Tab-separated table of C-alpha atoms and ligand atoms in Angstrom:
chain	number	residue	atom	x	y	z
R	462	MET	CA	90.269	72.454	105.721
R	463	ASN	CA	88.960	75.996	106.459
R	464	ASN	CA	85.976	77.963	107.497
R	465	PHE	CA	85.903	80.804	104.814
R	466	GLU	CA	82.424	79.675	103.862
R	467	GLU	CA	80.914	82.633	105.806
R	468	TYR	CA	83.019	85.162	103.898
R	469	CYS	CA	82.134	83.672	100.446
R	470	THR	CA	78.458	84.592	101.298
R	471	LYS	CA	79.261	87.857	102.943
R	472	PHE	CA	81.693	89.511	100.262
R	473	VAL	CA	79.746	88.723	97.015
R	474	GLN	CA	76.603	89.867	98.684
R	475	SER	CA	77.901	93.069	100.021
R	476	VAL	CA	80.144	94.215	97.231
R	477	GLY	CA	77.375	93.866	94.522
R	478	ASN	CA	74.238	96.015	94.623
R	479	LYS	CA	70.630	94.540	94.510
R	480	GLU	CA	69.297	97.272	92.424
R	481	GLY	CA	70.607	99.215	89.218
R	482	ALA	CA	74.263	98.912	88.601
R	483	VAL	CA	75.458	95.504	90.317
R	484	SER	CA	79.102	96.474	90.164
R	485	PRO	CA	79.883	99.216	92.813
R	486	ALA	CA	79.821	102.885	91.678
R	487	VAL	CA	83.183	104.536	91.432
R	488	ILE	CA	82.632	108.178	92.562
R	489	ASN	CA	85.508	110.069	91.121
R	490	SER	CA	85.103	113.395	92.711
R	491	ALA	CA	87.528	115.159	94.979
R	492	SER	CA	84.877	117.507	96.443
R	493	PHE	CA	81.251	117.295	97.092
R	494	ALA	CA	78.669	119.833	96.998
R	495	TYR	CA	76.316	120.728	99.911
R	496	ASP	CA	72.708	121.566	99.231
R	497	THR	CA	72.183	124.348	101.830
R	498	PRO	CA	74.529	126.181	104.404
R	499	GLU	CA	72.513	124.217	107.059
R	500	ILE	CA	73.555	120.884	105.549
R	501	ALA	CA	77.147	122.011	105.119
R	502	GLU	CA	77.065	122.858	108.926
R	503	GLY	CA	75.586	119.289	109.502
R	504	ILE	CA	78.156	117.561	107.550
R	505	PHE	CA	81.077	119.486	109.436
R	506	ASP	CA	79.526	118.734	112.824
R	507	GLY	CA	78.846	115.040	112.045
R	508	SER	CA	75.128	115.156	112.473
R	509	VAL	CA	74.651	114.776	108.654
R	510	LYS	CA	76.151	111.727	107.160
R	511	LYS	CA	77.166	112.887	103.713
R	512	PRO	CA	80.687	113.216	102.074
R	513	LEU	CA	82.565	116.150	103.165
R	514	TYR	CA	85.764	116.269	101.072
R	515	ALA	CA	87.802	113.162	99.511
R	516	ARG	CA	90.698	113.490	101.821
R	517	MET	CA	88.144	112.681	104.770
R	518	GLY	CA	86.142	109.967	102.744
R	519	ASN	CA	84.663	108.863	99.501
R	520	PRO	CA	81.275	106.907	98.950
R	521	THR	CA	83.410	104.090	97.078
R	522	THR	CA	85.820	103.874	99.579
R	523	ALA	CA	83.160	104.037	102.468
R	524	LYS	CA	81.803	100.718	101.019
R	525	LEU	CA	85.174	99.099	101.090
R	526	GLU	CA	85.586	100.256	104.592
R	527	SER	CA	82.237	98.828	105.781
R	528	ILE	CA	82.918	95.568	104.336
R	529	MET	CA	86.455	95.397	105.960
R	530	ALA	CA	85.130	96.463	109.206
R	531	ASP	CA	82.518	93.668	109.024
R	532	MET	CA	85.182	91.265	108.048
R	533	ASP	CA	87.180	91.848	111.211
R	534	GLY	CA	84.239	92.258	113.578
R	535	GLY	CA	85.319	95.962	113.909
R	536	VAL	CA	83.042	99.084	114.663
R	537	ALA	CA	84.624	100.994	111.633
R	538	ALA	CA	87.591	101.098	109.189
R	539	VAL	CA	89.528	103.707	107.376
R	540	ALA	CA	91.023	102.723	103.854
R	541	THR	CA	94.300	104.395	103.064
R	542	SER	CA	96.446	105.009	99.981
R	543	SER	CA	98.821	101.995	100.850
R	544	GLY	CA	99.434	99.447	103.582
R	545	MET	CA	102.232	101.879	104.986
R	546	GLY	CA	99.482	104.511	105.088
R	547	ALA	CA	97.323	102.145	107.255
R	548	THR	CA	100.176	101.484	109.706
R	549	THR	CA	101.062	105.119	109.800
R	550	LEU	CA	97.528	106.219	110.260
R	551	ALA	CA	97.105	103.752	113.232
R	552	CYS	CA	100.265	104.626	114.881
R	553	MET	CA	100.416	108.567	114.318
R	554	SER	CA	96.928	108.768	115.641
R	555	LEU	CA	98.038	107.424	119.015
R	556	LEU	CA	101.616	108.841	119.520
R	557	ALA	CA	103.323	111.891	120.642
R	558	SER	CA	106.797	112.912	121.156
R	559	GLY	CA	108.296	111.008	124.104
R	560	ASP	CA	106.020	107.966	123.447
R	561	GLU	CA	107.265	104.347	123.013
R	562	ILE	CA	106.334	101.477	120.832
R	563	ILE	CA	106.867	97.765	121.463
R	564	SER	CA	107.477	95.957	118.124
R	565	ILE	CA	107.231	92.195	118.121
R	566	GLY	CA	108.194	89.734	115.535
R	567	GLY	CA	108.084	90.283	111.691
R	568	LEU	CA	109.169	92.854	110.510
R	569	PHE	CA	108.080	94.074	107.058
R	570	GLY	CA	110.992	96.385	105.963
R	571	GLY	CA	108.943	99.618	105.594
R	572	THR	CA	107.425	99.222	109.153
R	573	TYR	CA	110.911	98.553	110.467
R	574	ALA	CA	112.297	101.632	108.630
R	575	LEU	CA	109.288	103.721	109.976
R	576	PHE	CA	109.929	102.462	113.560
R	577	SER	CA	113.723	102.531	113.770
R	578	GLU	CA	114.406	105.534	111.594
R	579	THR	CA	111.472	107.787	110.775
R	580	LEU	CA	109.543	107.885	114.037
R	581	THR	CA	112.916	108.299	116.037
R	582	ARG	CA	113.233	111.864	114.350
R	583	PHE	CA	109.904	112.717	116.082
R	584	GLY	CA	111.110	111.656	119.638
R	585	ILE	CA	109.424	108.231	119.526
R	586	LYS	CA	111.348	105.150	120.548
R	587	THR	CA	110.730	101.611	119.478
R	588	ARG	CA	111.907	98.499	121.110
R	589	PHE	CA	112.158	95.250	119.014
R	590	PHE	CA	111.639	91.870	120.258
R	591	ASP	CA	111.378	88.362	118.999
R	592	VAL	CA	107.887	86.695	119.026
R	593	ASP	CA	108.607	84.455	121.982
R	594	ASP	CA	110.315	87.185	124.168
R	595	PHE	CA	107.458	87.357	126.657
R	596	LYS	CA	109.180	88.155	129.644
R	597	GLU	CA	111.260	90.832	128.085
R	598	ILE	CA	108.129	92.339	126.405
R	599	GLU	CA	106.358	92.458	129.776
R	600	GLU	CA	109.389	94.094	131.411
R	601	ALA	CA	109.647	96.772	128.596
R	602	ILE	CA	106.259	98.110	129.043
R	603	ASN	CA	106.339	101.568	130.906
R	604	ASP	CA	104.109	104.674	131.479
R	605	ASN	CA	105.227	105.996	127.922
R	606	THR	CA	104.360	102.652	125.982
R	607	LYS	CA	101.313	103.617	123.737
R	608	ILE	CA	101.485	100.771	121.119
R	609	ILE	CA	102.340	97.161	120.995
R	610	PHE	CA	102.786	96.358	117.388
R	611	LEU	CA	102.729	92.625	116.050
R	612	GLU	CA	102.812	91.109	112.595
R	613	SER	CA	100.623	88.059	112.241
R	614	VAL	CA	103.282	86.131	110.368
R	615	GLY	CA	107.043	86.979	110.410
R	616	ASN	CA	107.826	88.255	106.811
R	617	PRO	CA	110.238	86.833	105.804
R	618	ASN	CA	111.353	84.771	108.744
R	619	MET	CA	108.050	82.754	109.000
R	620	LYS	CA	107.969	82.805	112.706
R	621	LEU	CA	104.302	82.585	114.140
R	622	PRO	CA	103.380	84.667	117.265
R	623	ASP	CA	101.254	83.458	120.172
R	624	ILE	CA	98.690	86.068	119.359
R	625	LYS	CA	96.456	85.436	122.357
R	626	ARG	CA	99.413	85.512	124.904
R	627	ILE	CA	100.445	88.804	123.585
R	628	ALA	CA	97.141	90.265	123.498
R	629	LYS	CA	96.750	89.214	127.108
R	630	ILE	CA	99.997	91.063	128.011
R	631	ALA	CA	98.905	94.148	126.257
R	632	ASN	CA	95.414	94.015	127.845
R	633	ASP	CA	96.837	93.513	131.416
R	634	ALA	CA	99.262	96.384	130.918
R	635	GLY	CA	96.375	98.466	129.412
R	636	VAL	CA	98.278	99.187	126.271
R	637	ILE	CA	96.853	99.280	122.671
R	638	LEU	CA	97.774	96.199	120.352
R	639	ILE	CA	97.926	96.871	116.717
R	640	ILE	CA	98.289	93.742	114.452
R	641	ASP	CA	99.406	93.789	110.928
R	642	ASN	CA	97.349	91.131	109.365
R	643	THR	CA	98.248	91.613	105.781
R	644	ILE	CA	99.622	88.142	105.351
R	645	THR	CA	96.590	86.242	107.091
R	646	PRO	CA	93.281	88.001	106.344
R	647	LEU	CA	90.319	85.733	107.091
R	648	SER	CA	92.714	83.071	108.548
R	649	ILE	CA	93.429	85.172	111.616
R	650	SER	CA	90.831	87.668	113.241
R	651	PRO	CA	93.022	89.911	115.172
R	652	LEU	CA	90.109	91.925	116.937
R	653	LYS	CA	88.615	88.620	118.110
R	654	LEU	CA	91.831	87.432	119.588
R	655	GLY	CA	92.223	90.626	121.630
R	656	ALA	CA	93.699	93.149	119.433
R	657	ASP	CA	92.501	96.750	119.305
R	658	ILE	CA	93.218	97.544	115.666
R	659	SER	CA	94.109	95.596	112.716
R	660	VAL	CA	96.082	96.966	109.808
R	661	TYR	CA	96.110	95.584	106.135
R	662	SER	CA	98.156	96.181	102.966
R	663	THR	CA	95.291	95.427	100.520
R	664	THR	CA	97.920	95.751	97.753
R	665	LYS	CA	98.676	91.981	98.528
R	666	ILE	CA	96.167	88.931	98.816
R	667	ILE	CA	93.087	91.005	99.276
R	668	SER	CA	93.480	92.499	95.808
R	669	GLY	CA	95.471	89.641	94.522
R	670	ASN	CA	95.812	91.179	90.989
R	671	ALA	CA	98.658	93.834	91.512
R	672	SER	CA	96.252	96.414	90.102
R	673	ALA	CA	95.910	98.623	93.095
R	674	LEU	CA	98.052	100.159	95.986
R	675	GLY	CA	96.013	100.326	99.064
R	676	GLY	CA	95.540	99.686	102.876
R	677	CYS	CA	93.127	99.614	105.565
R	678	ALA	CA	92.933	99.953	109.416
R	679	VAL	CA	90.024	98.314	111.246
R	680	PHE	CA	89.199	99.719	114.782
R	681	ARG	CA	87.466	97.813	117.794
R	682	ALA	CA	84.377	99.409	119.476
R	683	VAL	CA	85.074	101.128	122.615
R	684	ASN	CA	83.362	99.563	125.540
R	685	ASP	CA	80.404	101.206	127.287
R	686	GLY	CA	81.706	100.344	130.878
R	687	GLU	CA	85.423	99.654	131.864
R	688	ASP	CA	87.912	100.108	128.965
R	689	LYS	CA	91.919	100.333	128.953
R	690	LEU	CA	91.286	103.255	126.411
R	691	LYS	CA	89.628	105.230	129.344
R	692	SER	CA	93.018	105.277	131.354
R	693	PRO	CA	95.391	108.080	131.674
R	694	ARG	CA	97.537	106.532	129.462
R	695	TYR	CA	95.363	107.451	126.575
R	696	GLU	CA	94.033	110.892	127.920
R	697	PHE	CA	93.720	112.429	124.425
R	698	LEU	CA	91.002	109.897	123.555
R	699	ALA	CA	88.714	111.245	126.349
R	700	LYS	CA	87.163	113.991	124.103
R	701	PHE	CA	86.603	111.308	121.217
R	702	ILE	CA	85.144	108.729	123.633
R	703	LYS	CA	82.760	111.729	124.777
R	704	GLY	CA	81.961	112.736	121.241
R	705	ALA	CA	81.761	109.576	119.361
R	706	GLY	CA	81.428	106.871	121.954
R	707	LYS	CA	82.135	103.294	120.662
R	708	MET	CA	83.564	104.791	117.459
R	709	ALA	CA	86.225	106.836	119.443
R	710	LEU	CA	89.378	104.993	118.184
R	711	PHE	CA	87.976	105.489	114.616
R	712	ALA	CA	87.104	109.262	115.011
R	713	ASN	CA	90.553	109.741	116.699
R	714	ALA	CA	92.264	108.227	113.634
R	715	LYS	CA	90.239	110.284	111.291
R	716	LYS	CA	90.905	113.519	113.030
R	717	ARG	CA	94.426	113.026	114.389
R	718	ALA	CA	95.746	111.204	111.226
R	719	LEU	CA	93.683	111.009	108.101
R	720	ARG	CA	92.832	114.622	108.082
R	721	ASP	CA	96.229	116.027	108.784
R	722	PHE	CA	98.598	113.423	107.118
R	723	GLY	CA	96.335	112.688	104.170
R	724	MET	CA	97.003	109.148	103.338
R	725	SER	CA	93.497	108.893	101.852
R	726	ALA	CA	92.436	106.020	99.578
R	727	ASN	CA	91.218	106.955	96.146
R	728	ALA	CA	87.894	105.760	94.655
R	729	ASN	CA	89.536	103.671	91.809
R	730	ALA	CA	91.807	101.848	94.022
R	731	SER	CA	88.963	101.095	96.380
R	732	TYR	CA	86.820	99.662	93.547
R	733	GLN	CA	89.678	97.568	92.458
R	734	THR	CA	90.215	96.245	95.920
R	735	MET	CA	86.524	95.417	96.302
R	736	LEU	CA	86.675	93.306	92.910
R	737	GLY	CA	89.711	91.325	94.510
R	738	LEU	CA	87.985	91.189	97.957
R	739	GLU	CA	84.970	89.226	96.495
R	740	THR	CA	87.169	86.191	95.562
R	741	LEU	CA	89.530	86.386	98.480
R	742	PRO	CA	88.055	83.388	100.378
R	743	LEU	CA	88.291	81.178	97.305
R	744	ARG	CA	91.902	82.254	96.256
R	745	LEU	CA	93.263	82.102	99.853
R	746	SER	CA	91.793	78.658	100.579
R	747	ARG	CA	93.403	77.264	97.401
R	748	ILE	CA	96.787	78.996	98.104
R	749	THR	CA	97.032	77.949	101.507
R	750	HIS	CA	96.597	74.554	100.622
R	751	SER	CA	99.034	74.820	97.591
R	752	VAL	CA	101.676	76.355	99.882
R	753	GLU	CA	101.753	73.324	102.128
R	754	VAL	CA	102.051	70.922	99.117
R	755	VAL	CA	104.696	72.910	97.445
R	756	ALA	CA	106.752	73.634	100.584
R	757	SER	CA	106.499	69.863	101.839
R	758	THR	CA	107.469	68.520	98.463
R	759	LEU	CA	110.247	70.664	97.970
R	760	SER	CA	111.583	70.020	101.386
R	761	GLU	CA	111.449	66.320	100.611
R	762	ASN	CA	113.255	66.916	97.583
R	763	GLY	CA	116.348	68.373	99.515
R	764	LEU	CA	115.555	72.219	99.310
R	765	ASN	CA	116.004	74.133	102.465
R	766	ILE	CA	112.577	75.373	103.094
R	767	ASN	CA	111.141	77.491	105.882
R	768	HIS	CA	107.525	77.128	106.459
R	769	PRO	CA	105.717	76.273	109.759
R	770	CYS	CA	103.824	73.279	108.208
R	771	LEU	CA	107.065	71.465	108.350
R	772	LYS	CA	107.547	69.358	111.476
R	773	THR	CA	111.114	70.693	111.996
R	774	HIS	CA	109.749	74.386	112.163
R	775	PRO	CA	110.000	75.635	115.843
R	776	HIS	CA	106.411	77.016	115.593
R	777	HIS	CA	104.956	73.845	114.084
R	778	ASN	CA	102.600	73.069	117.030
R	779	ARG	CA	101.330	76.841	117.065
R	780	TYR	CA	100.682	76.388	113.177
R	781	ILE	CA	98.548	73.279	113.707
R	782	ASN	CA	96.745	74.638	116.777
R	783	ASP	CA	96.450	78.344	116.139
R	784	PHE	CA	96.802	78.667	112.309
R	785	LYS	CA	94.129	76.214	111.313
R	786	ASN	CA	93.514	77.989	108.169
R	787	GLY	CA	96.959	78.453	107.136
R	788	CYS	CA	99.415	81.311	107.395
R	789	GLY	CA	99.120	83.051	104.116
R	790	THR	CA	100.984	82.638	100.838
R	791	LEU	CA	104.733	82.796	101.875
R	792	PHE	CA	107.610	80.400	102.425
R	793	THR	CA	111.282	80.840	101.943
R	794	ILE	CA	113.997	78.922	100.457
R	795	ASP	CA	117.600	79.186	101.590
R	796	MET	CA	119.977	78.528	98.605
R	797	GLY	CA	123.146	78.979	100.838
R	798	SER	CA	124.693	81.612	98.719
R	799	LYS	CA	123.744	84.714	96.796
R	800	GLN	CA	125.155	83.113	93.673
R	801	ARG	CA	123.012	79.885	94.154
R	802	ALA	CA	119.984	82.170	94.658
R	803	PHE	CA	120.509	84.031	91.602
R	804	GLU	CA	120.920	80.767	89.663
R	805	PHE	CA	117.774	79.557	90.907
R	806	LEU	CA	115.721	82.763	90.038
R	807	ASN	CA	117.407	82.800	86.642
R	808	ASN	CA	116.226	79.075	86.067
R	809	THR	CA	112.730	79.518	87.132
R	810	LYS	CA	110.281	79.847	84.338
R	811	LEU	CA	106.934	80.320	86.392
R	812	ALA	CA	107.970	82.610	89.246
R	813	THR	CA	107.666	86.359	88.561
R	814	LEU	CA	110.349	88.315	90.174
R	815	THR	CA	108.966	91.257	92.179
R	816	ALA	CA	108.899	92.686	95.548
R	817	ASN	CA	105.152	92.213	96.024
R	818	ILE	CA	103.436	89.080	97.743
R	819	GLY	CA	100.007	87.605	97.959
R	820	ASP	CA	99.507	87.917	94.102
R	821	ASN	CA	97.461	85.593	91.790
R	822	ARG	CA	100.845	84.499	90.298
R	823	THR	CA	103.731	82.872	91.999
R	824	LEU	CA	106.294	85.465	92.930
R	825	ALA	CA	109.918	85.262	94.187
R	826	LEU	CA	112.676	87.656	95.260
R	827	HIS	CA	116.221	87.384	96.625
R	828	MET	CA	115.939	89.185	100.044
R	829	ALA	CA	119.591	90.537	100.869
R	830	SER	CA	120.016	92.281	97.491
R	831	THR	CA	116.696	93.935	97.287
R	832	ILE	CA	114.283	94.960	100.174
R	833	TYR	CA	116.896	94.408	102.675
R	834	ARG	CA	120.049	95.750	100.897
R	835	ASP	CA	120.313	99.024	103.057
R	836	PHE	CA	120.026	97.004	106.236
R	837	ASP	CA	123.225	96.440	108.226
R	838	GLU	CA	124.495	92.889	109.213
R	839	GLU	CA	122.983	92.880	112.695
R	840	THR	CA	119.501	93.909	111.673
R	841	ARG	CA	119.493	91.495	108.777
R	842	LYS	CA	120.558	88.675	111.238
R	843	PHE	CA	117.738	89.878	113.534
R	844	LEU	CA	115.385	89.686	110.819
R	845	GLY	CA	116.410	86.428	109.580
R	846	ILE	CA	117.903	87.598	106.287
R	847	THR	CA	120.709	85.198	105.132
R	848	ASP	CA	122.733	85.630	101.865
R	849	GLY	CA	120.947	82.746	99.879
R	850	LEU	CA	117.322	83.721	101.100
R	851	ILE	CA	114.561	83.621	98.489
R	852	ARG	CA	111.097	84.635	99.535
R	853	ILE	CA	108.370	82.727	97.510
R	854	SER	CA	104.767	83.730	97.420
R	855	ILE	CA	102.615	81.104	95.973
R	856	GLY	CA	99.924	81.824	93.466
R	857	LEU	CA	96.851	80.238	91.957
R	858	GLU	CA	98.942	77.843	89.550
R	859	ASN	CA	98.653	74.152	89.569
R	860	PRO	CA	100.926	73.325	92.581
R	861	GLN	CA	102.410	70.491	90.715
R	862	ASP	CA	103.623	72.902	87.956
R	863	ILE	CA	105.380	75.109	90.485
R	864	ILE	CA	106.913	72.059	91.999
R	865	ASP	CA	108.246	70.627	88.877
R	866	ASP	CA	109.523	74.203	87.939
R	867	PHE	CA	111.281	74.743	91.026
R	868	ILE	CA	113.078	71.400	91.117
R	869	GLN	CA	114.331	72.078	87.515
R	870	ALA	CA	115.501	75.441	88.614
R	871	HIS	CA	117.313	74.090	91.637
R	872	LYS	CA	119.470	71.689	89.515
I	1494	PLP	C1	103.471	95.172	101.840
I	1494	PLP	C2	103.227	95.133	103.372
I	1494	PLP	C3	103.063	96.465	104.065
I	1494	PLP	C4	102.922	97.675	103.216
I	1494	PLP	O1	102.058	97.780	102.154
I	1494	PLP	P1	102.044	98.847	100.991
I	1494	PLP	O2	100.730	98.735	100.461
I	1494	PLP	O3	103.273	98.246	100.115
I	1494	PLP	O4	102.329	100.210	101.513
I	1494	PLP	C5	102.841	96.374	105.334
I	1494	PLP	N1	102.994	95.096	105.991
I	1494	PLP	C6	103.178	93.823	105.301
I	1494	PLP	C7	103.138	92.740	106.126
I	1494	PLP	C8	103.277	93.749	103.899
I	1494	PLP	O5	103.558	92.742	103.303
């Protein structure tokens, strides 16, 4: 069903070393010594490629970053302490007071809170749109718009965006498009579809084992000739384009966000993330298949399932045409009421109840009483959070075992 084969080769070959220790070295040092003052000067002016200080980079993390950059066809990547760290890094490197964000689809609770509350305290305004509000999105773009932000799959509303169409809107308007691709690594390649930056929470399916919090932002290369990044809208990038050329978006993120906000990844987390990354293609191809089997069988058995593999889903055609390798590990069940949802969660023997997603194990959580408990009625409605909504993230178990367990839990 999928074409993850190239990644199977790529990941194991690039994570493991061909000489000496096969497993990547974990360099646990906060600071790095410089041989001579001349080398120190070179490291600080960028002409010598050696570690400067762990907030700005670490050799173990650098290995993860180069694999992630290659995975998405980017020019470089910055690994961060969490997925929210990656989103914050990408956004804060581009924003100033008075700027605006256009946020489409989704939206992960932390990102929603960042945009709707935290950034407003710094004079940054976000306007939120549904994935198919194309006309409203186009009309909302103005001179202050610096970012269009999109999630590859609505979590937990399971809506799928028309990524190419939104990328065209962003590119025609000369605005940077950031895609949160946490749920669909490998299945969707944001930079190849026209985005400028992809961001990930590696905590989820990329690690898969709940052992390490982490994130990563991958940046596209700046074009030699014409490029929307060279317009007055992004005047602040000019000095980075002059100094770092193709790497300007990355250099800008390091200097204007990583250095000053310090959401840096640590070596242990980067190591654990690489161990997960090695088997990502295998796990993801199994799980995306299981998701379809479990979602459709449960739906046939009368459970109220939301997943675009179902013919009744409004984005079923988009799923078939644009999401040929699935749309990640999630689906939702609407149990109709909080009480029914709690009964189901108390009855399931297989699902682990946790706020995480993309784990090797099947996970479940009631949405309204947990992640979305602080959100008002109107926002919950916009985000598709009903009283009986349970989010499921399918794991590596035998799908038939999950089906049997969920059917008995539903009784
Ligand atoms: C979990 C998640 C994040 C945040 O990641 P953390 O590693 O928890 O900070 C961002 N976006 C999406 C879609 C997520 O699922």
